[in-house]
PDB file of C-alpha atoms in Angstrom:
ATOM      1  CA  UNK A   1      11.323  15.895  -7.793  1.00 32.00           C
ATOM      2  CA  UNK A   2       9.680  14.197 -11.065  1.00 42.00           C
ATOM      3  CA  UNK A   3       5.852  12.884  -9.685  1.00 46.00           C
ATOM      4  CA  UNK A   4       5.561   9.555 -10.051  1.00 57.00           C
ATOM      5  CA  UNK A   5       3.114   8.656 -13.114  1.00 60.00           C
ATOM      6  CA  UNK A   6       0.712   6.610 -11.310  1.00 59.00           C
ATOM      7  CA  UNK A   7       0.005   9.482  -8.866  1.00 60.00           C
ATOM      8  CA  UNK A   8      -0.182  11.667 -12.201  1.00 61.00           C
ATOM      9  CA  UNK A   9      -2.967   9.101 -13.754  1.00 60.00           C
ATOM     10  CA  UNK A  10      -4.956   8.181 -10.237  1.00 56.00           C
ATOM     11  CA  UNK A  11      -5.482  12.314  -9.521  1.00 58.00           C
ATOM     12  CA  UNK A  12      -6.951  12.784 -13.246  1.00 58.00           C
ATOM     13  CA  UNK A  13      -9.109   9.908 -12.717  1.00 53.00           C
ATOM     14  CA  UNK A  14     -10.625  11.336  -9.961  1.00 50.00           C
ATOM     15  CA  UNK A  15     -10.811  14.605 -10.779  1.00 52.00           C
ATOM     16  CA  UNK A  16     -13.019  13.446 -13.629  1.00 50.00           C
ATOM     17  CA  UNK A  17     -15.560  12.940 -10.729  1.00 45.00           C
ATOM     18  CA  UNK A  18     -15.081  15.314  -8.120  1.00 45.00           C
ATOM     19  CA  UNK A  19     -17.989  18.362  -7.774  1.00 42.00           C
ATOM     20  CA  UNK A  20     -16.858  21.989  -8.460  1.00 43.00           C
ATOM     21  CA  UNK A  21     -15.158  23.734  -5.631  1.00 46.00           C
ATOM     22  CA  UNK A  22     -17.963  25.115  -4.449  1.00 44.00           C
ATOM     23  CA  UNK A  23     -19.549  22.563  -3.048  1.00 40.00           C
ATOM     24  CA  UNK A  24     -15.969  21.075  -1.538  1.00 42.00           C
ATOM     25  CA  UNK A  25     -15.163  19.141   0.876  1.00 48.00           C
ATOM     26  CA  UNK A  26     -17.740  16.671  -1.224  1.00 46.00           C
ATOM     27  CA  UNK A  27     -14.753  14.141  -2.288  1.00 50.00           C
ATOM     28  CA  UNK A  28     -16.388  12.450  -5.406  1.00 51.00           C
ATOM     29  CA  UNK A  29     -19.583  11.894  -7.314  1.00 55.00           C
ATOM     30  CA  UNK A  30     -20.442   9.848 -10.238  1.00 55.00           C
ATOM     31  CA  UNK A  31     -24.174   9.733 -10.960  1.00 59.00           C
ATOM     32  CA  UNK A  32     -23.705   7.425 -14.286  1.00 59.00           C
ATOM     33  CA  UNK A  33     -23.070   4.587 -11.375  1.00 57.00           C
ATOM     34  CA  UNK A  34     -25.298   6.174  -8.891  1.00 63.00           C
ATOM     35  CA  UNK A  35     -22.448   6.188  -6.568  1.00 66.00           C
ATOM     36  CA  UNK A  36     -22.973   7.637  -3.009  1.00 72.00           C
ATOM     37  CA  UNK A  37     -21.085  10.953  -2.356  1.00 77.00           C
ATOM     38  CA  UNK A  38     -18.637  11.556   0.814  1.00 81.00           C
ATOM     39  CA  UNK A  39     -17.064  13.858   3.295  1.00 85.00           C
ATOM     40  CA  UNK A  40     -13.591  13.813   3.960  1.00 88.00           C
ATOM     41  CA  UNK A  41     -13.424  14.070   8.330  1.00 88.00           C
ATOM     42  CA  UNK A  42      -9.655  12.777   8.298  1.00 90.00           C
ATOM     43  CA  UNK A  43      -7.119  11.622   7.284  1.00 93.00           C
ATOM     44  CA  UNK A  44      -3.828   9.445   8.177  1.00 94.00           C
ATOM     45  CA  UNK A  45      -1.099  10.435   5.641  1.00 94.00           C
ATOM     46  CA  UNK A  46       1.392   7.535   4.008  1.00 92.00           C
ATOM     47  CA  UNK A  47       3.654   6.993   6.474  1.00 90.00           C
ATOM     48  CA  UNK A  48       6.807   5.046   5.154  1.00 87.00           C
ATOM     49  CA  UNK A  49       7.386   2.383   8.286  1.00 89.00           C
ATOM     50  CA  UNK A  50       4.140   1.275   7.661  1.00 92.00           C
ATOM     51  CA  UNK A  51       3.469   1.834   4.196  1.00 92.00           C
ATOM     52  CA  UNK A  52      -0.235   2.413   4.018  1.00 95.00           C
ATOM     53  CA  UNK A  53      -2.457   5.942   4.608  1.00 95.00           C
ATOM     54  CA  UNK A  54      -6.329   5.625   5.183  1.00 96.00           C
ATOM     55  CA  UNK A  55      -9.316   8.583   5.166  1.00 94.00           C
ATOM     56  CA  UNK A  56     -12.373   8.644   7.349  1.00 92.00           C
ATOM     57  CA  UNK A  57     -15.316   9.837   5.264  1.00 91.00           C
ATOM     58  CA  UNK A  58     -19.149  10.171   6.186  1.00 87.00           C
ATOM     59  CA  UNK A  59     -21.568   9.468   3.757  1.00 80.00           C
ATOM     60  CA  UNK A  60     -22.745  13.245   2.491  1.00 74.00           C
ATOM     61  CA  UNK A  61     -26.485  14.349   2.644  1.00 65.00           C
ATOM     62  CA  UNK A  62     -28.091  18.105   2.560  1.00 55.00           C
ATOM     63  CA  UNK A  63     -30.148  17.320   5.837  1.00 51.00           C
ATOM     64  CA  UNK A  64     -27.270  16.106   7.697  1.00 50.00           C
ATOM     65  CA  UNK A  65     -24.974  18.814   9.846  1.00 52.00           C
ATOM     66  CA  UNK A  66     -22.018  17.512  11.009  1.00 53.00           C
ATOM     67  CA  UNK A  67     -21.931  19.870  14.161  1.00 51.00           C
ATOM     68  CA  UNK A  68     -25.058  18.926  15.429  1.00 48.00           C
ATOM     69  CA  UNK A  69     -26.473  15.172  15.382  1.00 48.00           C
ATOM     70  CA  UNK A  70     -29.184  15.359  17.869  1.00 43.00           C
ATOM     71  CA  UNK A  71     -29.595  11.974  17.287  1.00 41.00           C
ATOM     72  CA  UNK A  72     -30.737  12.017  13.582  1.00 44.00           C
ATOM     73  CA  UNK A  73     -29.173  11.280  10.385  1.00 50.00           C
ATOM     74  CA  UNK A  74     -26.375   8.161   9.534  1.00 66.00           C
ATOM     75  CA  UNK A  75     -23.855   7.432  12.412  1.00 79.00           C
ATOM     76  CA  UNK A  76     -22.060   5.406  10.514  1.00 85.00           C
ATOM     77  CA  UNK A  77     -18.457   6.386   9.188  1.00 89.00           C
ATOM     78  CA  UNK A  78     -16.334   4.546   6.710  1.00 92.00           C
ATOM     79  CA  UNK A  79     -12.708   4.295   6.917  1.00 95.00           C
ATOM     80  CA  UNK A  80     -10.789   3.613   3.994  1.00 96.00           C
ATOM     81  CA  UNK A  81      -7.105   2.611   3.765  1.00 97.00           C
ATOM     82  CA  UNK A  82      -4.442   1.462   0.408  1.00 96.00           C
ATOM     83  CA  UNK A  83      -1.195   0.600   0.983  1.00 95.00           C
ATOM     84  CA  UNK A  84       1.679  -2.501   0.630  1.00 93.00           C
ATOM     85  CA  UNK A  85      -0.320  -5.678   0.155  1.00 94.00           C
ATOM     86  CA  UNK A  86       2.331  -7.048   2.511  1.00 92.00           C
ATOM     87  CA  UNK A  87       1.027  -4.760   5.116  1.00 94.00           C
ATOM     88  CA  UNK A  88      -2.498  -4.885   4.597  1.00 96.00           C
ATOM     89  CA  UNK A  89      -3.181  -8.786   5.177  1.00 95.00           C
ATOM     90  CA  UNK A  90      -2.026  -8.351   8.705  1.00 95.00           C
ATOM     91  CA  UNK A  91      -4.708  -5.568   9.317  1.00 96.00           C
ATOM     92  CA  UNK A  92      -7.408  -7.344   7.432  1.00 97.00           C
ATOM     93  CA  UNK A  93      -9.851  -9.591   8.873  1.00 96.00           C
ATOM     94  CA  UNK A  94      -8.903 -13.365   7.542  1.00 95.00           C
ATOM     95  CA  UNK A  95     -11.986 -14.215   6.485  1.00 96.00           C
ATOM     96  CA  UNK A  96     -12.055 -11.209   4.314  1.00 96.00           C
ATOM     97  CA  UNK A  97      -9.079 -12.411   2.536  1.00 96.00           C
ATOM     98  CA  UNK A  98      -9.192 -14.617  -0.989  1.00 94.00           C
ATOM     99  CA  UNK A  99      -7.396 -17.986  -0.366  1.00 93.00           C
ATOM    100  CA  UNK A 100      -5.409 -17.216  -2.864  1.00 94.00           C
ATOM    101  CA  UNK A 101      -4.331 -13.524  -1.795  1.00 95.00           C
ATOM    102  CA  UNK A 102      -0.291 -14.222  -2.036  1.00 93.00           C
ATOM    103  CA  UNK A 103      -0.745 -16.134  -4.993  1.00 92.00           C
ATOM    104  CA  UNK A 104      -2.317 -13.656  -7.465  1.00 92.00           C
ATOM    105  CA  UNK A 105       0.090 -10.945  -5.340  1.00 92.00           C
ATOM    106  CA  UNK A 106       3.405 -13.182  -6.421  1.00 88.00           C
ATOM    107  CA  UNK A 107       1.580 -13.355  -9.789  1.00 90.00           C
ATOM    108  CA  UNK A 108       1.484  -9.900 -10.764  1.00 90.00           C
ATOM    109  CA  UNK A 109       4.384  -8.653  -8.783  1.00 86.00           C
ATOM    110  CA  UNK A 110       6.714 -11.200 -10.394  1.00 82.00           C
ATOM    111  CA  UNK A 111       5.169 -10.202 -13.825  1.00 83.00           C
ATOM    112  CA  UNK A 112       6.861  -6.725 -13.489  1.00 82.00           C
ATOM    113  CA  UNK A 113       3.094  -5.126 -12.248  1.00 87.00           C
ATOM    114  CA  UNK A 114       2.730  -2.594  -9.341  1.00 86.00           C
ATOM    115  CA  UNK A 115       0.065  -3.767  -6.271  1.00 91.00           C
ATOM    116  CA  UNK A 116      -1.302  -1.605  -4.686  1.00 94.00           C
ATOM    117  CA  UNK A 117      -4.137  -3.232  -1.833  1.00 96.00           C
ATOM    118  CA  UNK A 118      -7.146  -1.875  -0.830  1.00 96.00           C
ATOM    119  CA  UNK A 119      -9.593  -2.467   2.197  1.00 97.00           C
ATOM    120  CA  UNK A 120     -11.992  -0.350   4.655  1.00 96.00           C
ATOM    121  CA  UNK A 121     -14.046  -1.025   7.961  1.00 96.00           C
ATOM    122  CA  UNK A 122     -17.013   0.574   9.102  1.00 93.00           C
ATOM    123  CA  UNK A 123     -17.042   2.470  12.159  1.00 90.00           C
ATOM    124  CA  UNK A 124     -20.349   2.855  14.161  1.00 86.00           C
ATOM    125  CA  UNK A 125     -20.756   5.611  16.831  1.00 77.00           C
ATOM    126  CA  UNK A 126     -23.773   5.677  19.597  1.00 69.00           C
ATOM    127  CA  UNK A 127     -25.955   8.754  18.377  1.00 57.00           C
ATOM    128  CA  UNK A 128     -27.542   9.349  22.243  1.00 54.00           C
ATOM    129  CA  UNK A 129     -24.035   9.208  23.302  1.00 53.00           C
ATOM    130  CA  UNK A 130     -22.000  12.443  25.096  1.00 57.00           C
ATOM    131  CA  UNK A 131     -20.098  13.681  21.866  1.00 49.00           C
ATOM    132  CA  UNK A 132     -21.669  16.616  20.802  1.00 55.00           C
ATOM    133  CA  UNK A 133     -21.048  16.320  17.140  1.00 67.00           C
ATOM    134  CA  UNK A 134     -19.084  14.091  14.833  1.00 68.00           C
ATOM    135  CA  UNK A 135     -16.085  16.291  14.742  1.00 72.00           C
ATOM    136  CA  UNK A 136     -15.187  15.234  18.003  1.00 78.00           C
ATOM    137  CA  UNK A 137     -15.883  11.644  17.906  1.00 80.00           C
ATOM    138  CA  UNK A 138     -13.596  12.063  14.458  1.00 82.00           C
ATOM    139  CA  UNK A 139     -11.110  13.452  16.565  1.00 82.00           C
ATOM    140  CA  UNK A 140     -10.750  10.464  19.515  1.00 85.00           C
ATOM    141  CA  UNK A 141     -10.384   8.163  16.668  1.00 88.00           C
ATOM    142  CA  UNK A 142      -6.657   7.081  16.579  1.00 92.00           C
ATOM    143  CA  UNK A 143      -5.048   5.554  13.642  1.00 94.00           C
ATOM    144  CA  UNK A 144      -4.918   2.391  15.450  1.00 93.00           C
ATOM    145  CA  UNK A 145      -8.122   2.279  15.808  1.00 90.00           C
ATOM    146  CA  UNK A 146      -9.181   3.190  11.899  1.00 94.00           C
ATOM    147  CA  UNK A 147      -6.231   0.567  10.434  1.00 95.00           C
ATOM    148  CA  UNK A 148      -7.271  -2.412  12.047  1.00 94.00           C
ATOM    149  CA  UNK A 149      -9.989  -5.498  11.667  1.00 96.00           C
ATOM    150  CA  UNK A 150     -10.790  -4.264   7.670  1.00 97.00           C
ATOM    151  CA  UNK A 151     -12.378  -5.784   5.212  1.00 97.00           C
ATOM    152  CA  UNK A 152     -10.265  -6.632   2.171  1.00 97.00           C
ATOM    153  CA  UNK A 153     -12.027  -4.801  -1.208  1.00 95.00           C
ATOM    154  CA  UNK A 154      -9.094  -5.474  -3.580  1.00 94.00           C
ATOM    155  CA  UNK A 155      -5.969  -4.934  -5.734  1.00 94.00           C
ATOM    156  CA  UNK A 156      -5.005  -1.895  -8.190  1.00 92.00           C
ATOM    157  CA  UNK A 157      -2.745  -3.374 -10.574  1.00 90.00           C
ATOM    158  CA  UNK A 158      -0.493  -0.650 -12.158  1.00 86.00           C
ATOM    159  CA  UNK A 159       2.016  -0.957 -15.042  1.00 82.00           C
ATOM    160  CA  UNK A 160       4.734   1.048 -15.708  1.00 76.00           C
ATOM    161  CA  UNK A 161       6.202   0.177 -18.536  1.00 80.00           C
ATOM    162  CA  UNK A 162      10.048   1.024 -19.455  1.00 82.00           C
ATOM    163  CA  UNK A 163      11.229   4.254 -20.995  1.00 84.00           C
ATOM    164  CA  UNK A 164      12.798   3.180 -24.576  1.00 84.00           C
ATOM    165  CA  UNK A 165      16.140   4.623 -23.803  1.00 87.00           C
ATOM    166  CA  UNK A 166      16.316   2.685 -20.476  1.00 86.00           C
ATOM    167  CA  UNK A 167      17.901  -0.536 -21.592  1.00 87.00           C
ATOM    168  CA  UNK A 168      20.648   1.185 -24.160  1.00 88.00           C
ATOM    169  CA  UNK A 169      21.392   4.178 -21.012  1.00 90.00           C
ATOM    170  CA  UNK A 170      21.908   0.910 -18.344  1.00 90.00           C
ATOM    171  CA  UNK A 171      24.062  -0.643 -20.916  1.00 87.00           C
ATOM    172  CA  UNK A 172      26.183   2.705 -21.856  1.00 89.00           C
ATOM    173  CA  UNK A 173      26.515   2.909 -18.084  1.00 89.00           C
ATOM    174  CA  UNK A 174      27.883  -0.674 -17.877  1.00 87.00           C
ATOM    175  CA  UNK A 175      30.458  -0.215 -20.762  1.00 88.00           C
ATOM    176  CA  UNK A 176      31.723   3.075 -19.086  1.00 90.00           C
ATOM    177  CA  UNK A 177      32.170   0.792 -15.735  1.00 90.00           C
ATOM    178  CA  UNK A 178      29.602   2.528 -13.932  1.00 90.00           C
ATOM    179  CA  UNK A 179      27.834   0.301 -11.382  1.00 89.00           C
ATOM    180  CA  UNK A 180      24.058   0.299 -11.877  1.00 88.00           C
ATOM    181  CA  UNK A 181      22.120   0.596  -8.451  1.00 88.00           C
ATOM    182  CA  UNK A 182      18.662   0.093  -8.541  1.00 88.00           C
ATOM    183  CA  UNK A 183      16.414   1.743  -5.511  1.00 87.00           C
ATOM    184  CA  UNK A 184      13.297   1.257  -4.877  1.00 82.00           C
ATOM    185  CA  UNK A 185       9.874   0.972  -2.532  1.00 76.00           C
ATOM    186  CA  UNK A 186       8.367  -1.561  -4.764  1.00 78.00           C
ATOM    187  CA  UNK A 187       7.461  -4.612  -4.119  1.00 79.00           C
ATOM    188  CA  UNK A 188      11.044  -7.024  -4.342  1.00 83.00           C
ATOM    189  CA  UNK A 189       9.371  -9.439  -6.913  1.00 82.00           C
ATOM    190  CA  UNK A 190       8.328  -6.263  -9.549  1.00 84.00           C
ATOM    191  CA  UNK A 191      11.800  -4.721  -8.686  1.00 85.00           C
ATOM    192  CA  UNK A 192      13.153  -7.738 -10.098  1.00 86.00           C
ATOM    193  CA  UNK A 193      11.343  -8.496 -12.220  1.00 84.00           C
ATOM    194  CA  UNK A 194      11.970  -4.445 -14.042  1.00 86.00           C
ATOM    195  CA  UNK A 195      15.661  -5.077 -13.140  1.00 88.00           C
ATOM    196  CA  UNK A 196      15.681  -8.434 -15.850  1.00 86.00           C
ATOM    197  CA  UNK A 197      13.568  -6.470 -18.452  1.00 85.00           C
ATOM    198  CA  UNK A 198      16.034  -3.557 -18.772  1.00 86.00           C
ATOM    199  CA  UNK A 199      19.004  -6.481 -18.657  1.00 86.00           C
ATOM    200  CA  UNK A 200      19.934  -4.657 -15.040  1.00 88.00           C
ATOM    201  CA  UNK A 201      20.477  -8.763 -14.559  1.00 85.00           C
ATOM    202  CA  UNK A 202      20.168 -10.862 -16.899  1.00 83.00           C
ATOM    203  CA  UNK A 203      16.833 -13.300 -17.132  1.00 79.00           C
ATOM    204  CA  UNK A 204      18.364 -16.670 -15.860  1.00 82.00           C
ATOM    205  CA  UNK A 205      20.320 -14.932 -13.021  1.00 82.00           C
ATOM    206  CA  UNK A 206      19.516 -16.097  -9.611  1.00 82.00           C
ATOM    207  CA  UNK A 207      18.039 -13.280  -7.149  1.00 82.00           C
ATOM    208  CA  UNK A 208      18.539 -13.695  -3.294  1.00 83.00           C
ATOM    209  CA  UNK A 209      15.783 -12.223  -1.236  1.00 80.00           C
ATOM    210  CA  UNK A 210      17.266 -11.497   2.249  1.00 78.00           C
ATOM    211  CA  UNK A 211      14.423 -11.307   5.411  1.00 73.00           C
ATOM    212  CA  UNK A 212      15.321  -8.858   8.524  1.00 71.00           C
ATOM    213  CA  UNK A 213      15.053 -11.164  11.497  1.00 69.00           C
ATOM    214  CA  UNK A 214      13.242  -9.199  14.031  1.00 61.00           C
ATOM    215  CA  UNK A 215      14.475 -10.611  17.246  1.00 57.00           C
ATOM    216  CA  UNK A 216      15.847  -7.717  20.133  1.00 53.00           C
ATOM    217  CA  UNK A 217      18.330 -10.418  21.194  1.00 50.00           C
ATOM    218  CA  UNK A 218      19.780 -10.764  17.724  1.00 50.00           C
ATOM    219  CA  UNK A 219      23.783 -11.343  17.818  1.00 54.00           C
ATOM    220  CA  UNK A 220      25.403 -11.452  14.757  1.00 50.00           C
ATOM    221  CA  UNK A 221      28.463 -12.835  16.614  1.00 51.00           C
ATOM    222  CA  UNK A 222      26.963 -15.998  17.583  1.00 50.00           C
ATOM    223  CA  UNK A 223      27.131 -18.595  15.352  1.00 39.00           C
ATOM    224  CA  UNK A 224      23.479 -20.536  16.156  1.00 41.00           C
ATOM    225  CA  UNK A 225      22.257 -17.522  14.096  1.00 40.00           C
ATOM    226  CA  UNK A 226      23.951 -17.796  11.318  1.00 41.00           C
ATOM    227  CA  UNK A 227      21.051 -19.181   9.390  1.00 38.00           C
ATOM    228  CA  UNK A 228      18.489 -16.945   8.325  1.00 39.00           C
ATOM    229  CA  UNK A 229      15.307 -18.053   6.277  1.00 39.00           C
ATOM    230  CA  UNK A 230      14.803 -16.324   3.026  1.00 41.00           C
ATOM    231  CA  UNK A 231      13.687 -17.166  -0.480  1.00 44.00           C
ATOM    232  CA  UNK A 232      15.362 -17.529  -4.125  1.00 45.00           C
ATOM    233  CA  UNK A 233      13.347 -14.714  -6.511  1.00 46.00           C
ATOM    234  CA  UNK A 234      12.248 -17.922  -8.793  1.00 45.00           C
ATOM    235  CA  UNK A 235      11.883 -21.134  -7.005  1.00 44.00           C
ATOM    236  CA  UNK A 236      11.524 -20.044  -3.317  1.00 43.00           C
ATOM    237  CA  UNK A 237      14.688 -22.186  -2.104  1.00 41.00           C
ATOM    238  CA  UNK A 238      16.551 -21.628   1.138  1.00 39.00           C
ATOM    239  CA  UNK A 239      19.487 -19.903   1.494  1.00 36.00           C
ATOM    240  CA  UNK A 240      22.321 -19.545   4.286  1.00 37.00           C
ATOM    241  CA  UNK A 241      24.505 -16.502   5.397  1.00 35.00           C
ATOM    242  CA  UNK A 242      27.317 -18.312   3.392  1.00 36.00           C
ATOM    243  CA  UNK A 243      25.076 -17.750   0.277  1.00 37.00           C
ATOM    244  CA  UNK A 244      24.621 -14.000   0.890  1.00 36.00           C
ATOM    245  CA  UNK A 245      26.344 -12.274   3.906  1.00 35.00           C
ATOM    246  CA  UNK A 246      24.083  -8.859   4.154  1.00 38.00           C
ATOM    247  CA  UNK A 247      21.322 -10.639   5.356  1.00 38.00           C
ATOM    248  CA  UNK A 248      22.985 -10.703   8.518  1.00 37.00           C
ATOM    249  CA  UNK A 249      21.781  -6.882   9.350  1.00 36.00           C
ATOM    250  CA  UNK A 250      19.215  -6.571  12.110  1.00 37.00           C
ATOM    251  CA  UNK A 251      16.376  -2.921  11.171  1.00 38.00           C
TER     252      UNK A 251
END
């Protein structure tokens, strides 16, 4: 397993501000910004079916124990999640949301860029209430609960730009008759857009985007489905199962 670059650049970033071990489980601290400095109390890993992970973090201070409230001190936690921009509109409050969130999404994405969206949600617990500390509040918090009704913060844009032996290996490939297969968790709009820069397909070929239809009473046998919706990868036009038969499969 090769780690992927971005991962490679995002950990040195943050290691340039993260305290000395000693002092761990501080997660960051950046005084040239005054920035506040947090706890990590947990944490929902990436999880591929829904393509975001999020961390619940408590705002760090000397005076504060985490084991023993009594009332005092911030009882506020934040939750903070990244994932598929796709994903993360449906979780985020609409009124968080830029009018023009799919726009500047289809923007970079079909410019060959990487999105990855951010958001978080603050989560406010009753300090006179039974839980004895915040380590077991953390621990009734479900994910459910932590991923939903956010507050968009914004895109990472990321590019990866092409090895310089990628276009002449594709093309060696393609002499020898070997099919080129491209597969990936991007989003479909960078994937293409990558797939035209390293001549994968060639710029003025049209690209058919097929949609799952997520219906339990899907039958591929019966003909009144044999429409689906989906969109061309330049002009957005609609398509039919004639036009591209593997839309037809149900997840």
């Amino acid at each position: 397993m090769v780690e992927d670059s971005n991962d490679i650049e995002l950990s040195k970033f943050f290691k340039s501000f993260k305290l000395p071990n000693n002092i761990s489980p501080v997660l960051f601290r950046n005084e040239q910004y005054n920035n506040k400095k947090f706890i990590q109390l947990k944490e929902f890993e990436f999880v591929s079916q829904l393509r975001r992970m999020s961390v619940v973090v408590k705002e760090f201070d000397n005076d504060i124990s985490l084991n023993n409230n009594n009332g005092k001190g911030n009882n506020e936690f934040k939750v903070y999640v990244k994932g598929a921009p796709e994903v993360l509109e449906k979780v985020c409050l609409s009124e968080t949301l830029p009018v023009n969130y799919n726009e500047l999404l289809h923007h970079y994405t079909h410019n060959g860029y990487r999105v990855i969206a951010c958001a978080s949600k603050t989560i406010v617990h009753n300090g006179n209430s039974n839980h004895k500390n915040d380590l077991s509040i953390i621990n009734e918090l479900s994910r459910e609960d932590c991923e939903s009704d956010l507050s968009f913060l914004g895109f990472i844009i990321f590019e990866n730009k092409l090895k310089n032996s990628t276009k002449s290996s594709l093309n060696e490939l393609s002499d020898a008759q070997i099919r080129n297969i491209m597969c990936t968790g991007d989003n479909v709009l960078t994937a293409i857009s990558v797939a035209k820069e390293c001549e994968m397909i060639q710029p003025d070929c049209k690209v058919y985007i097929p949609e799952f239809i997520d219906d339990s009473t899907f039958d591929a046998n019966e003909q009144e489905r044999d429409t689906a919706q989906g969109t061309d990868g330049d002009n957005g036009a609609e398509y039919s199962v004639a036009d591209i038969s593997s839309i037809r499969y149900k997840p």
